[in-house]
mmCIF file of C-alpha atoms in Angstrom:
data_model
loop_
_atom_site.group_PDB
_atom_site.id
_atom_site.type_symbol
_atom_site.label_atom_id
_atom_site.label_comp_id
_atom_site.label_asym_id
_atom_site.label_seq_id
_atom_site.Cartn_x
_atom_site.Cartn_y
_atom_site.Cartn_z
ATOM 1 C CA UNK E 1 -133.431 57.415 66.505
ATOM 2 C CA UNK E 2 -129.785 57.414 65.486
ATOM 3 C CA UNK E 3 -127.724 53.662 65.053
ATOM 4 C CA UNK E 4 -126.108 54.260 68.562
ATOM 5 C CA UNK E 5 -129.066 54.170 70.606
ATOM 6 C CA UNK E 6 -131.053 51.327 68.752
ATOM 7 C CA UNK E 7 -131.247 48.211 71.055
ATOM 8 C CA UNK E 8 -131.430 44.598 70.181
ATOM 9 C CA UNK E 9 -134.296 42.926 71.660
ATOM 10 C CA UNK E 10 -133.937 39.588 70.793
ATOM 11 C CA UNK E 11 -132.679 37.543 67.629
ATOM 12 C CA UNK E 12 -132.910 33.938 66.636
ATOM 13 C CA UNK E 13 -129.646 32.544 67.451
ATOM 14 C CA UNK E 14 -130.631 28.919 66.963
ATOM 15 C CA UNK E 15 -131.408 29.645 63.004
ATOM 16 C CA UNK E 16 -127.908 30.206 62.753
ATOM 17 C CA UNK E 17 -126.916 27.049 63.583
ATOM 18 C CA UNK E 18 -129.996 24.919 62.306
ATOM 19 C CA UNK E 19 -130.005 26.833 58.466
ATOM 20 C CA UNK E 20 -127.588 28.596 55.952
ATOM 21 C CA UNK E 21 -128.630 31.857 56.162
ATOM 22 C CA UNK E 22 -128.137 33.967 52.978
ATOM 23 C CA UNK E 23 -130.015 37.432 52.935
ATOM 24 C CA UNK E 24 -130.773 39.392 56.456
ATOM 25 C CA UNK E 25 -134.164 41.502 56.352
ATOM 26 C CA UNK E 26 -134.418 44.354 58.764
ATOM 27 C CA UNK E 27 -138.198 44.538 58.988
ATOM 28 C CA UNK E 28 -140.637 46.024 61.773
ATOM 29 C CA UNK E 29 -143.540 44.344 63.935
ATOM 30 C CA UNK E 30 -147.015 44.917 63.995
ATOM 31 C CA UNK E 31 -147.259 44.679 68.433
ATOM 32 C CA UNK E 32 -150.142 45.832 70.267
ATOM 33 C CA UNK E 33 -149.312 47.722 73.668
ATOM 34 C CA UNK E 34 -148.473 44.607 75.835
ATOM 35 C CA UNK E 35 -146.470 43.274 73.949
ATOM 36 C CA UNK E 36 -144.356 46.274 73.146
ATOM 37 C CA UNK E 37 -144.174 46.812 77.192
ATOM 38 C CA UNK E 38 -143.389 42.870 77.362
ATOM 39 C CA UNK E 39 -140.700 43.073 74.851
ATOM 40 C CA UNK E 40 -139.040 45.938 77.182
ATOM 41 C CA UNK E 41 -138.711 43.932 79.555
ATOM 42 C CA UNK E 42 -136.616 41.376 77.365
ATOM 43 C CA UNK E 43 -138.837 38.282 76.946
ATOM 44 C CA UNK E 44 -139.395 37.448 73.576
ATOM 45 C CA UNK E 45 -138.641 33.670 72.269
ATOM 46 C CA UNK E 46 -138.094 33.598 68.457
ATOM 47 C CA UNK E 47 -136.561 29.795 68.201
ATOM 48 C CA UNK E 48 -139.586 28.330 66.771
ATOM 49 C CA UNK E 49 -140.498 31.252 64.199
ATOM 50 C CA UNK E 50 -140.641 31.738 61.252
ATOM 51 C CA UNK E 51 -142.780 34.175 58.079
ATOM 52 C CA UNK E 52 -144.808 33.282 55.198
ATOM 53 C CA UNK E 53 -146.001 35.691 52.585
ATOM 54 C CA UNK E 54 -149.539 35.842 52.262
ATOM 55 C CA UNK E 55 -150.864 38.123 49.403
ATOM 56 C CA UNK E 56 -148.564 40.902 49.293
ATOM 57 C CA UNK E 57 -147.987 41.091 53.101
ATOM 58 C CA UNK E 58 -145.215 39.361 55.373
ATOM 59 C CA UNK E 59 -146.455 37.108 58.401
ATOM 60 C CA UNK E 60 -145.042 36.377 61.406
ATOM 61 C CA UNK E 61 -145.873 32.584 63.116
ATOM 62 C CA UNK E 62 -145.286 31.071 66.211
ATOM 63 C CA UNK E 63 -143.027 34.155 67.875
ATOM 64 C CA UNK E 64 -143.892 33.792 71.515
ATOM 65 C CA UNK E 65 -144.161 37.264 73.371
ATOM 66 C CA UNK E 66 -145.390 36.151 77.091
ATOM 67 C CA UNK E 67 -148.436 38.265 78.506
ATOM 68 C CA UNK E 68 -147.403 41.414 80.312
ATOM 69 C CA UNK E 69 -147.509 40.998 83.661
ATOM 70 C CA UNK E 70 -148.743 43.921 85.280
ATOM 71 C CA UNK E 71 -151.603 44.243 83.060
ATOM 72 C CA UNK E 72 -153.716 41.309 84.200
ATOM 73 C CA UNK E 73 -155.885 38.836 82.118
ATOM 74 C CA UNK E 74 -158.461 41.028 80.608
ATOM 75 C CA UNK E 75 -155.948 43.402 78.775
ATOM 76 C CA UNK E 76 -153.234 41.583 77.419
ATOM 77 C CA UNK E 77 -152.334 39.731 74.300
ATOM 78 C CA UNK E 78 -152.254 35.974 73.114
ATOM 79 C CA UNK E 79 -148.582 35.115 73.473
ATOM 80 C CA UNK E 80 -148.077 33.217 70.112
ATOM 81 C CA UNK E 81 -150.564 35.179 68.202
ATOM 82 C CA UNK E 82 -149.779 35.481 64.414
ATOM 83 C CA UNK E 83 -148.021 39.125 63.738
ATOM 84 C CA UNK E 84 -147.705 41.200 60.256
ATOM 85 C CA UNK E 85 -144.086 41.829 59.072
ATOM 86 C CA UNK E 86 -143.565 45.697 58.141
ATOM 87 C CA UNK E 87 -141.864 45.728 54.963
ATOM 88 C CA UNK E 88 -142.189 47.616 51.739
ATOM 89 C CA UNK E 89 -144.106 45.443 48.788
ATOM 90 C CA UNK E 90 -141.082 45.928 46.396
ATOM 91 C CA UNK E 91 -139.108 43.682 49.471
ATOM 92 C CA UNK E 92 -141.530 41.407 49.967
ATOM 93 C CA UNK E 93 -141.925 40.728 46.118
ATOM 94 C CA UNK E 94 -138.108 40.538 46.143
ATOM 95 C CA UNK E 95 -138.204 37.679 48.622
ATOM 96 C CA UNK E 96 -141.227 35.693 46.732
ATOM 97 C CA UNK E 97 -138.873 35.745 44.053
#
């Protein structure tokens, strides 16, 4: 997928404010299939997140991805479940640092 067509789902506006921000890390999400079809619809709530390195992988806390609707209660997800970071080990050891 080329730069043009890459949409912003959500960012953390409030960290902006609340912390001096000095490195950004682009950095995928491990989602299952509700939440990927929950995040296309544009509810996501990142104000209270945040990661912490455990081992040599990248964790994502308290990101709040509501249940997808149209799947019922059976099938979907727990909205503030925790969620692996997809990063390379050479940028997660950079970050430790």
């Amino acid at each position: 997928m080329s730069a043009e067509h890459v949409k912003i789902i959500t960012t953390n506006r409030r960290a902006r404010f609340e912390y001096h921000v000095e490195d950004k890390v682009e950095c995928g999400i491990a989602l299952t299939g509700t939440e990927v079809k929950s995040l296309r619809e544009g509810s996501a709530q990142l104000s209270d997140a945040y990661a912490i390195p455990k081992g040599h992988e990248l964790w994502l806390l308290n990101a709040q991805i509501p249940p997808y609707k149209p799947a019922g209660p059976l099938q979907n997800h727990d909205p503030k479940r925790t969620r692996k970071l997809l990063l390379h080990r050479r940028e997660i050891d950079k970050l430790q640092e």
